[in-house]
Structures are given as C-alpha cells and as structure tokens.
PDB file of C-alpha atoms in Angstrom:
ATOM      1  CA  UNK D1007      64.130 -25.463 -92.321  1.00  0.00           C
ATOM      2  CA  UNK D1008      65.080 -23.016 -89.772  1.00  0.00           C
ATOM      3  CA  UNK D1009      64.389 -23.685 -86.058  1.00  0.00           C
ATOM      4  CA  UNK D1010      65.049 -22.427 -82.337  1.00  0.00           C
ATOM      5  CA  UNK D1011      65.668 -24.694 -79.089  1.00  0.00           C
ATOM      6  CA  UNK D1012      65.323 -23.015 -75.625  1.00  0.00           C
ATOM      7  CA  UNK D1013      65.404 -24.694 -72.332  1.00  0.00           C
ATOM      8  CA  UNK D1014      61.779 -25.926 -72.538  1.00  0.00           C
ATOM      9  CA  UNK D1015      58.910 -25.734 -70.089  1.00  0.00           C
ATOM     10  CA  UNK D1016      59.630 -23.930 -66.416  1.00  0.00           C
ATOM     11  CA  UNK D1017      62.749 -22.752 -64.653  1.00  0.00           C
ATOM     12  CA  UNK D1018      62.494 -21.385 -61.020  1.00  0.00           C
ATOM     13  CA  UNK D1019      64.805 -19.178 -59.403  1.00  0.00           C
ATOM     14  CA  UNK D1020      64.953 -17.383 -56.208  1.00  0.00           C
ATOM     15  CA  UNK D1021      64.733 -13.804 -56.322  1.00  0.00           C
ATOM     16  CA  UNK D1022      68.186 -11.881 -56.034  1.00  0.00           C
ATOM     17  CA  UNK D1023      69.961 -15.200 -58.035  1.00  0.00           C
ATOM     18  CA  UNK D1024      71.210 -15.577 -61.505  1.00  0.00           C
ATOM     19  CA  UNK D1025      69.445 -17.267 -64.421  1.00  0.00           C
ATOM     20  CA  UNK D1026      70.467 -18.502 -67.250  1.00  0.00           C
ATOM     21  CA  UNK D1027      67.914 -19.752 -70.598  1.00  0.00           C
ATOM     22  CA  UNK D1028      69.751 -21.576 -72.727  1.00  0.00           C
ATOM     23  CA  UNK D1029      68.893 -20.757 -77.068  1.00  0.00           C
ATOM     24  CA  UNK D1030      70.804 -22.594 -79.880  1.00  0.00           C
ATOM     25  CA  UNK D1031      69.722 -22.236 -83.294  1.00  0.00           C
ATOM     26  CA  UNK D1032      69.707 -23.930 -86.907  1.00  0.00           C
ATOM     27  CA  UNK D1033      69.253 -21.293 -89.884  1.00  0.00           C
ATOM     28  CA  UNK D1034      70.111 -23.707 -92.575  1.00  0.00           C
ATOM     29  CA  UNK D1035      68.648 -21.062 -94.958  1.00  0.00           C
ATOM     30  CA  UNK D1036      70.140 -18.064 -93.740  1.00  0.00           C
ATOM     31  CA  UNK D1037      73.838 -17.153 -93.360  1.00  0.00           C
ATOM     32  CA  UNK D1038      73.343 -15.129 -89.845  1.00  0.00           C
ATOM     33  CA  UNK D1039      70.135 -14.769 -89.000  1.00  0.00           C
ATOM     34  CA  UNK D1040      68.864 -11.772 -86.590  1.00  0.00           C
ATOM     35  CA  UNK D1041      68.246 -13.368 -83.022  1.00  0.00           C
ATOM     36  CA  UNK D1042      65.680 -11.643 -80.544  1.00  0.00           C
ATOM     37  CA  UNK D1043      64.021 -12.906 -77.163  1.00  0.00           C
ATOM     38  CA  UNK D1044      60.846 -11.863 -76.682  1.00  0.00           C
ATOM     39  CA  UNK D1045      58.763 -11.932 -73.498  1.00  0.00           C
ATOM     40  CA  UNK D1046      55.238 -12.425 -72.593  1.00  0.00           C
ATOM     41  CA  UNK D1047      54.291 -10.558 -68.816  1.00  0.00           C
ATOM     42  CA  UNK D1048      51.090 -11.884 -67.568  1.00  0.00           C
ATOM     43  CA  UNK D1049      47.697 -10.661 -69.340  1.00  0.00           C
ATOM     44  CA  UNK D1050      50.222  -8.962 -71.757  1.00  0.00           C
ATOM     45  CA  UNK D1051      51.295  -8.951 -75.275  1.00  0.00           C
ATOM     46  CA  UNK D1052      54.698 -10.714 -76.968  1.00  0.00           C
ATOM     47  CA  UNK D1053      56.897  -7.633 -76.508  1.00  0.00           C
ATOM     48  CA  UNK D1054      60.514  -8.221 -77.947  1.00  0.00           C
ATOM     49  CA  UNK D1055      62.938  -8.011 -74.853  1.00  0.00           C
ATOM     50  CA  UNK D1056      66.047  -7.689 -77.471  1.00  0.00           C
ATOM     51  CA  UNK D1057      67.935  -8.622 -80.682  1.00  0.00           C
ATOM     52  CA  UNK D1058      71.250  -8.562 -81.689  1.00  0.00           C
ATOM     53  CA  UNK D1059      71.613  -8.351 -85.503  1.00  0.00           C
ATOM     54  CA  UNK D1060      75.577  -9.036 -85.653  1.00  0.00           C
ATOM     55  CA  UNK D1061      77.521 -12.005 -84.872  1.00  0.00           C
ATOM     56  CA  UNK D1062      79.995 -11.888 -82.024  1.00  0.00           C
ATOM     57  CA  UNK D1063      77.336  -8.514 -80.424  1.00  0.00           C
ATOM     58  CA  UNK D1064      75.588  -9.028 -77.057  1.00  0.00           C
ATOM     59  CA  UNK D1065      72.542  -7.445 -76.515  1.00  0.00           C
ATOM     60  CA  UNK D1066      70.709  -6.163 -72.938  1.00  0.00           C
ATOM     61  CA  UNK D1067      67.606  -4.584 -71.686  1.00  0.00           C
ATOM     62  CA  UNK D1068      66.020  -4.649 -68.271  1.00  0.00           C
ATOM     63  CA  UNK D1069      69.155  -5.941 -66.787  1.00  0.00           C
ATOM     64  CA  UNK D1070      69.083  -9.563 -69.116  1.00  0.00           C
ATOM     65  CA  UNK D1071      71.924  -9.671 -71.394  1.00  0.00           C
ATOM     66  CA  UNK D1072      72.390 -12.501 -74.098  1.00  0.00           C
ATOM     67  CA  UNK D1073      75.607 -12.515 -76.817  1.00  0.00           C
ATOM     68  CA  UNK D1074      75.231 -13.810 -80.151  1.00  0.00           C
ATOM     69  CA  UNK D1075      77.610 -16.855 -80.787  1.00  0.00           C
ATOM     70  CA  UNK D1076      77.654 -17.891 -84.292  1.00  0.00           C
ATOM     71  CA  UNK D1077      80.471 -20.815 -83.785  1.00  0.00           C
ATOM     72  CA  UNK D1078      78.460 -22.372 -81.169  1.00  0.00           C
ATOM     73  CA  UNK D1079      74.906 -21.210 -82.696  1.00  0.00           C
ATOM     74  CA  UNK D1080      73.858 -19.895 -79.172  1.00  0.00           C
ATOM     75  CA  UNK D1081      72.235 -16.703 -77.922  1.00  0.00           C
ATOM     76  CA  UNK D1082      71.447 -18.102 -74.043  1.00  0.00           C
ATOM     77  CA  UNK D1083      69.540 -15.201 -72.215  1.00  0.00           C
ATOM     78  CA  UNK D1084      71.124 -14.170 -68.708  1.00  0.00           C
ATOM     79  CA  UNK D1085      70.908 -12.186 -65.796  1.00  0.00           C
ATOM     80  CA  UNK D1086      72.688 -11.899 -62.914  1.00  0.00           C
ATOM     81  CA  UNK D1087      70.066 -10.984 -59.991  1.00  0.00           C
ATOM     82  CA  UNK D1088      66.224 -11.666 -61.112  1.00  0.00           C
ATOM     83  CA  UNK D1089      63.155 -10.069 -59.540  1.00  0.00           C
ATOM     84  CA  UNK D1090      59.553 -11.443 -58.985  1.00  0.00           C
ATOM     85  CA  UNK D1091      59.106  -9.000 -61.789  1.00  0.00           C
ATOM     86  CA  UNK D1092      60.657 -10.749 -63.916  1.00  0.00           C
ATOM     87  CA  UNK D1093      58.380 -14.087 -64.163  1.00  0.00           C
ATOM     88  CA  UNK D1094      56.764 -14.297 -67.017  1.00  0.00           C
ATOM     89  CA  UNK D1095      57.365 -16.388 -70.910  1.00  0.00           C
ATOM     90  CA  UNK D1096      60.556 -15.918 -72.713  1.00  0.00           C
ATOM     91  CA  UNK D1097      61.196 -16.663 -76.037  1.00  0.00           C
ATOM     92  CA  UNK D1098      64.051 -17.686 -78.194  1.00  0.00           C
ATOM     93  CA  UNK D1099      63.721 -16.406 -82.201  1.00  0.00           C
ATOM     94  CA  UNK D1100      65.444 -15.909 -85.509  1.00  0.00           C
ATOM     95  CA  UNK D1101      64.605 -14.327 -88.801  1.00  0.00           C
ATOM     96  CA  UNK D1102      66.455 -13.682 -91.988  1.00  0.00           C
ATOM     97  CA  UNK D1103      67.434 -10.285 -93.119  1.00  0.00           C
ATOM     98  CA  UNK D1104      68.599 -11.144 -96.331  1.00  0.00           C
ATOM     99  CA  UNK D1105      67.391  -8.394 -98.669  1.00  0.00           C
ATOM    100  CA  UNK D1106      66.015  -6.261 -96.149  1.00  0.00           C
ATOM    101  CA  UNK D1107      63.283  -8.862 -95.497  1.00  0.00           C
ATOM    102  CA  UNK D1108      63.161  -9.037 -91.808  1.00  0.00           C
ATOM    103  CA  UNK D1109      60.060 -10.528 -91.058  1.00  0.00           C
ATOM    104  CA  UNK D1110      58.800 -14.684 -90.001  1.00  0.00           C
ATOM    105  CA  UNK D1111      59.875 -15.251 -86.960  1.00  0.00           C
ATOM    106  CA  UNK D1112      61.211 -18.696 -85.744  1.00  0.00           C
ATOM    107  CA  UNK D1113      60.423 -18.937 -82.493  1.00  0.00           C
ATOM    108  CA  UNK D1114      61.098 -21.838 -79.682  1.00  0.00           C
ATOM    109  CA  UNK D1115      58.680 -23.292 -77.819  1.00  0.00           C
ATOM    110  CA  UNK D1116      59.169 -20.965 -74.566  1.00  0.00           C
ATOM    111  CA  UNK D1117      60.470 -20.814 -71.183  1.00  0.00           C
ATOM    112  CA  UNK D1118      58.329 -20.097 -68.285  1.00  0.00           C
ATOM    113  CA  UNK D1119      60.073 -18.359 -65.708  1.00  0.00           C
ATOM    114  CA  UNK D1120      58.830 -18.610 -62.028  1.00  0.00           C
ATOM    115  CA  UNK D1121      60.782 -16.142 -59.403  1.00  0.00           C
ATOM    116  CA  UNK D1122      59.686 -16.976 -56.101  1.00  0.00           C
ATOM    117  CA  UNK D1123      60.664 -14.127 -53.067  1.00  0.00           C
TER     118      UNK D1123
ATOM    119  CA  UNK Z1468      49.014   4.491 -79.287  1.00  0.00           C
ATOM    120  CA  UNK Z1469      46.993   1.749 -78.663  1.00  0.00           C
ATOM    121  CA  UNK Z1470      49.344  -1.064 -79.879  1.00  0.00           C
ATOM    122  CA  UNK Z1471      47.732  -3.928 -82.410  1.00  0.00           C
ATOM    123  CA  UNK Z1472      44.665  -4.825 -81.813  1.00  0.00           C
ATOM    124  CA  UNK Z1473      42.756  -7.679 -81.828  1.00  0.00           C
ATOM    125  CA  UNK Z1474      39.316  -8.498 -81.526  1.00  0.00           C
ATOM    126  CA  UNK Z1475      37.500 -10.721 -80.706  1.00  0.00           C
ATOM    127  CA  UNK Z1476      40.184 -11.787 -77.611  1.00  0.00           C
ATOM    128  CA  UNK Z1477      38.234 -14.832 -77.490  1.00  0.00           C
ATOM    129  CA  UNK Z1478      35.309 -16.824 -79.487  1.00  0.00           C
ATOM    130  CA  UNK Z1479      34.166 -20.010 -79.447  1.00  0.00           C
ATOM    131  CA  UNK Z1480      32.663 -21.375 -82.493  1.00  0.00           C
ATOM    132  CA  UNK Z1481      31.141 -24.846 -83.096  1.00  0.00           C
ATOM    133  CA  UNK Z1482      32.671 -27.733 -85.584  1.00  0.00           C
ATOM    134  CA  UNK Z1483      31.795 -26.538 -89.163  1.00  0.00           C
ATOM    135  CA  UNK Z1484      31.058 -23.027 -89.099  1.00  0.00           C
ATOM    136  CA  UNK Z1485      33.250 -20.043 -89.541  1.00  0.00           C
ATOM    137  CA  UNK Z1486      35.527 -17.845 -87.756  1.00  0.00           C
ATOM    138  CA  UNK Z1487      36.659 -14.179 -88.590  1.00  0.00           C
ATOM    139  CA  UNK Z1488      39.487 -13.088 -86.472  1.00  0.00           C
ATOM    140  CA  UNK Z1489      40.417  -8.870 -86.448  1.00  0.00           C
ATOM    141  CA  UNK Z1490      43.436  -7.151 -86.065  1.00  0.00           C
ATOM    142  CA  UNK Z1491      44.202  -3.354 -86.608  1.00  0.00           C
ATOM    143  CA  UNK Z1492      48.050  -2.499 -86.757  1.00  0.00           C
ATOM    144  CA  UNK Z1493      50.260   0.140 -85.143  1.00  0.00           C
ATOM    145  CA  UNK Z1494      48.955   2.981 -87.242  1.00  0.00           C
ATOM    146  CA  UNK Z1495      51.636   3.961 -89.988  1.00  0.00           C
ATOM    147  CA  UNK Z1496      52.813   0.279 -89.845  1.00  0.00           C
ATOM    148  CA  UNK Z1497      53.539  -1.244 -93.294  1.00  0.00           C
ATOM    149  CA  UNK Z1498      53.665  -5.017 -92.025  1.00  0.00           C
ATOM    150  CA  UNK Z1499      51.404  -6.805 -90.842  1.00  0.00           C
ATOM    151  CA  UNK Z1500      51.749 -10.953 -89.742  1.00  0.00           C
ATOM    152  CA  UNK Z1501      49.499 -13.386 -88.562  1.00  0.00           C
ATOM    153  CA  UNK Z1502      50.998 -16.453 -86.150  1.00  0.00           C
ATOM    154  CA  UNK Z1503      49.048 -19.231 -84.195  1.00  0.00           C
ATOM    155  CA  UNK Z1504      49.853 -20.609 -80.783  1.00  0.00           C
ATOM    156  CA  UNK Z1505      48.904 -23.594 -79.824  1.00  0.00           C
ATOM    157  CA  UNK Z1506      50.685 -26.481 -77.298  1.00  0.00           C
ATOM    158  CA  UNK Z1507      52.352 -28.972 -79.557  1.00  0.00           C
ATOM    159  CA  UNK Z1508      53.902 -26.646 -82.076  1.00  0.00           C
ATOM    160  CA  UNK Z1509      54.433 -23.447 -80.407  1.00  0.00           C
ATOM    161  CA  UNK Z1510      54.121 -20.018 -81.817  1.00  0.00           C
ATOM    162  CA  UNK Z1511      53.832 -20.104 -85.760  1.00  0.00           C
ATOM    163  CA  UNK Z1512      54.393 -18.230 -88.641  1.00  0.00           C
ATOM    164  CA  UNK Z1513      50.890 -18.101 -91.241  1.00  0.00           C
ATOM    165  CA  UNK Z1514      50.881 -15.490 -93.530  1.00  0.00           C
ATOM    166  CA  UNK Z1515      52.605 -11.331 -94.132  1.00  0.00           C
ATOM    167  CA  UNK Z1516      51.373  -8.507 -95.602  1.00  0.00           C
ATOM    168  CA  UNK Z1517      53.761  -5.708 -96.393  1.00  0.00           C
ATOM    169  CA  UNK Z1518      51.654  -2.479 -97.580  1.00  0.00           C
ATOM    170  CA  UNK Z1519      48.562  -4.554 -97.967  1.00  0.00           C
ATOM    171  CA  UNK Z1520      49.902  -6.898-100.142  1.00  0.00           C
ATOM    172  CA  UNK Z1521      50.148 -10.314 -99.448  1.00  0.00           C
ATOM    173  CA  UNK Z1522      53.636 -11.520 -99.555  1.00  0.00           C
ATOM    174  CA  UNK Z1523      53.928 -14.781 -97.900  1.00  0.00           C
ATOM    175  CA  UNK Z1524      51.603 -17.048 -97.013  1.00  0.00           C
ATOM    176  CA  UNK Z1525      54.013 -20.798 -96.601  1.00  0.00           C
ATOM    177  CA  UNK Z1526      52.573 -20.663 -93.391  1.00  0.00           C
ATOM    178  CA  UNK Z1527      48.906 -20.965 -94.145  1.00  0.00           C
ATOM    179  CA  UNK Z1528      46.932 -24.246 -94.057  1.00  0.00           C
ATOM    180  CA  UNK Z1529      45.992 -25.025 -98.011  1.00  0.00           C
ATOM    181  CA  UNK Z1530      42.381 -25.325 -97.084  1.00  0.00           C
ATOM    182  CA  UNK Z1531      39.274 -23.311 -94.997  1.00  0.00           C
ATOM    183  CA  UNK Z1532      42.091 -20.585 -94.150  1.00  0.00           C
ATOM    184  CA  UNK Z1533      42.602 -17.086 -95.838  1.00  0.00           C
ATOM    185  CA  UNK Z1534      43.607 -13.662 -94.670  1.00  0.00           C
ATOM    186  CA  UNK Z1535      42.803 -10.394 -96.250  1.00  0.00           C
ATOM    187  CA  UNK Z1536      44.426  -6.819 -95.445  1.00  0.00           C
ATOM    188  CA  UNK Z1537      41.669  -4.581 -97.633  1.00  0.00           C
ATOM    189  CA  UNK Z1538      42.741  -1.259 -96.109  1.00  0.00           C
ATOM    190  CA  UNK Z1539      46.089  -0.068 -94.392  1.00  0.00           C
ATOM    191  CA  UNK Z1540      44.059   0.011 -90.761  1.00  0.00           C
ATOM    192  CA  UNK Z1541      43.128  -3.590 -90.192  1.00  0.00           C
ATOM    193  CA  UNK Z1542      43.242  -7.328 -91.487  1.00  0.00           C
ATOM    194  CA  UNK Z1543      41.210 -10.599 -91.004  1.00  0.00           C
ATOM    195  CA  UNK Z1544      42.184 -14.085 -91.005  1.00  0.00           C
ATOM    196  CA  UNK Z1545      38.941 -16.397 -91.721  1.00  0.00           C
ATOM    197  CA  UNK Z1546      38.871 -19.903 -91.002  1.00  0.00           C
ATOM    198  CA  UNK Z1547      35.728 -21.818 -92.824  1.00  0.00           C
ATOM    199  CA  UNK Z1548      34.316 -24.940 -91.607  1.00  0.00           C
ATOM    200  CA  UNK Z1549      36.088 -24.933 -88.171  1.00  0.00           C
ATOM    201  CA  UNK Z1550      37.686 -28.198 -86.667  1.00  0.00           C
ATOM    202  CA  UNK Z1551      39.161 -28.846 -83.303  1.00  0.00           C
ATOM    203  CA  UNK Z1552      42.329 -28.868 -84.512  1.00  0.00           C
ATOM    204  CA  UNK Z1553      42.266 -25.421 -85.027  1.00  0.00           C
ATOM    205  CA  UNK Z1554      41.691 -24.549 -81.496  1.00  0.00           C
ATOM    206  CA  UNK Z1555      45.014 -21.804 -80.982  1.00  0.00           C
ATOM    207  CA  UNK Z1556      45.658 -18.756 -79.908  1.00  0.00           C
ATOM    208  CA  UNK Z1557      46.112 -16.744 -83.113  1.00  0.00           C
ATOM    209  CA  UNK Z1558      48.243 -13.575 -83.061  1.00  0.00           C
ATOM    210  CA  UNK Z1559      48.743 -10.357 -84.857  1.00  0.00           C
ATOM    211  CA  UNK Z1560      51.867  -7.906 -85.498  1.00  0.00           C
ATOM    212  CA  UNK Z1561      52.742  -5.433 -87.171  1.00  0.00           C
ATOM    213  CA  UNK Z1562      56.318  -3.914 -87.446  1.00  0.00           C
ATOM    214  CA  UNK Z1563      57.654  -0.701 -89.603  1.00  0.00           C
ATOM    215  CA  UNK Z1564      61.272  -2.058 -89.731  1.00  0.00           C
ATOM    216  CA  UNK Z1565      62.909  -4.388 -87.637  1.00  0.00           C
ATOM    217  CA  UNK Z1566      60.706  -4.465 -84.715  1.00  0.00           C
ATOM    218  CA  UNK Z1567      57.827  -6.849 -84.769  1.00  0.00           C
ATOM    219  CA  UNK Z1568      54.761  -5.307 -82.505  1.00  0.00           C
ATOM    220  CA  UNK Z1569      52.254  -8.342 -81.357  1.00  0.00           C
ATOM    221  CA  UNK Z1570      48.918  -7.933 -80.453  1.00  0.00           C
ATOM    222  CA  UNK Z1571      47.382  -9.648 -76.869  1.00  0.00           C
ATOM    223  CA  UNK Z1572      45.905 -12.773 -79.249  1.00  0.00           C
ATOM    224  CA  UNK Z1573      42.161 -14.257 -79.984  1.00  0.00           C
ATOM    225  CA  UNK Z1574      41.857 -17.489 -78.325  1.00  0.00           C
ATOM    226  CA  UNK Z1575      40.251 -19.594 -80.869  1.00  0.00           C
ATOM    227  CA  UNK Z1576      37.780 -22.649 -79.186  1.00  0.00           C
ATOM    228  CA  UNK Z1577      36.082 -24.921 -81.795  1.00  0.00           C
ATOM    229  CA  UNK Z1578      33.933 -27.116 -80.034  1.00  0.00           C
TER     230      UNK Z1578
END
C-alpha cells in the first residue's frame, strides 16, 4: 500500500533559524500522487498548509515552501526563518487523483514543531 | 462559515456500550470522510461519502463500526459494543474538490 515517512516525533528550532521536515513517500498504487502538508495550531483543526499536484512544482504558504521530487520521492517542508507562531503539528500526505478521485489521505505520523524565542 | 463540525468533542463511554459520533460538513460540500487518530498508527483513513453515498469504506473495522450520511447536512459514525482499543481521536472532513476541510475531532475514551 501507499505510505508517508516524516521526520517523526519533535524538532526544536530557535526562532529567526531555518527548518527543515524531511517527507519521502511510497505510492505503489498511484503513478504521482498529489502531496500536501497539513498543520495542526494548538486547540485547532487539521488545516492543509499546501499541495503541489505536479511533479518537479514547489509549493509555499506562510513563508514554508516544499518542492515535489518524484526521482527521489521527497516533498521535505522548509523555511528559512521560523516564528514562535509557527509551533504547532505538521503533516506529511498523499492521495491519488486518478479519475478525479482525490480523496484518502495517507498521512505520516507527524512532526511536532517547538520554536523557542 | 462555521467549518465541520463535530460533536460531541469528547465522550467517554464504558466497555460494551455504544458510541455515536456527529459531524456536519462545510455546507454545499459533496464529500464527506471519517479518519481516526490514535498513537501507534497515526491519522487514518475509515470510510467516504461523496453526495451521501457511501463510496469507500477499506478503512472501516469489519465489526461494531458503521457510518451513515442520511441527509447532505451531517453524518454519524457508530461504534457498538465499545473496547479500549478504540480509544482515538476520530475526525471529520469534508472537501468540494481538492481541498479536504477537517473538523477539531471527538476524543473517543472507552473505559
């Protein structure tokens, strides 16, 4: 079946340095699946944090960027200068979009991000 | 808009009896999922509805579980004769095309 591996359990990082989460993938089912990283805020919902629906495409939003790379399987989340804002649970999924079915996500087990000031 | 909801956001329930869990979509969404959280195996997939009609359910434990959408404004996941093991957070979404929408989760206790 299909599965997700993120950097597991908690990274810490300084506020104002870069962080990296790494994400590989395995969609033995699915030629080139959609990736997405999601986040989970404190007392808040799973909100998607982006995708990136095309091979070789980087996505961004709130200043984290990640780049889909389907010869090394990877979609690592990044940014360059976190803020205390930024701590919260980030996660790593695919899903197929073979016949306009995109839908079951495959997510990884989750990162919890710590920023300390 | 309110997002999905889900209600209860927590319940406890006592080994052997039954749990309802609610969840009303992003009005005007036609999909609705259920996942469950839990420790060990992370966030996964149970069952979809697209338009109220159940499409996949590989996720879904053979036995004591089921999930219903009977009108376009909310769904329920039961889960008869409650065991530990089903302790989880159990989560909602709904999405109208490629964005999936999740709800804030029931946290599920069976004691």
């Amino acid at each position: 079946g299909d599965s997700v591996t993120q950097t597991e359990g908690q990274v810490t990082v300084s506020e104002s340095k870069s962080l990296i989460i790494n994400c590989t993938y395995s969609a033995t089912s699915i030629a080139y699946p959609n990736l997405f990283w999601y986040v989970r805020y404190p007392g808040e919902g799973l909100q998607l944090l982006l995708k990136v629906i095309t091979a070789g495409q980087k996505g961004s939003s709130r200043g984290f960027e990640a780049t889909y790379n389907k010869e090394t399987t990877s979609f690592h989340l990044q940014k360059a200068s976190v803020q205390e804002s930024d701590s919260a649970v980030y996660y790593c999924a695919l899903s197929d979009n073979s016949g306009g079915s995109n839908y079951k996500l495959t997510f990884g087990k989750g990162t919890l991000l710590t920023v300390t000031p | 808009n309110a997002g999905v909801i889900q209600t209860p956001r927590h319940k406890v329930t006592g080994k052997g009896q039954e749990a309802t869990l609610w969840c009303e979509p992003i009005s005007g969404h036609s999909a609705v999922f259920w996942y469950r959280q839990t420790i060990v195996q992370g966030l996964e997939f149970l069952t979809y509805f697209r338009n109220q009609a159940p499409i996949d359910d590989s996720g879904m434990p053979k036995e004591r579980f089921s999930a219903q959408m009977p009108n376009q404004s909310h769904s329920t996941l039961k889960i008869q004769s409650t065991q530990p093991q089903d302790s989880a957070v159990y989560l909602c979404a709904s999405s109208l095309d490629s964005e999936v929408f999740f709800g804030k989760g029931t946290r599920l206790t069976v004691v």
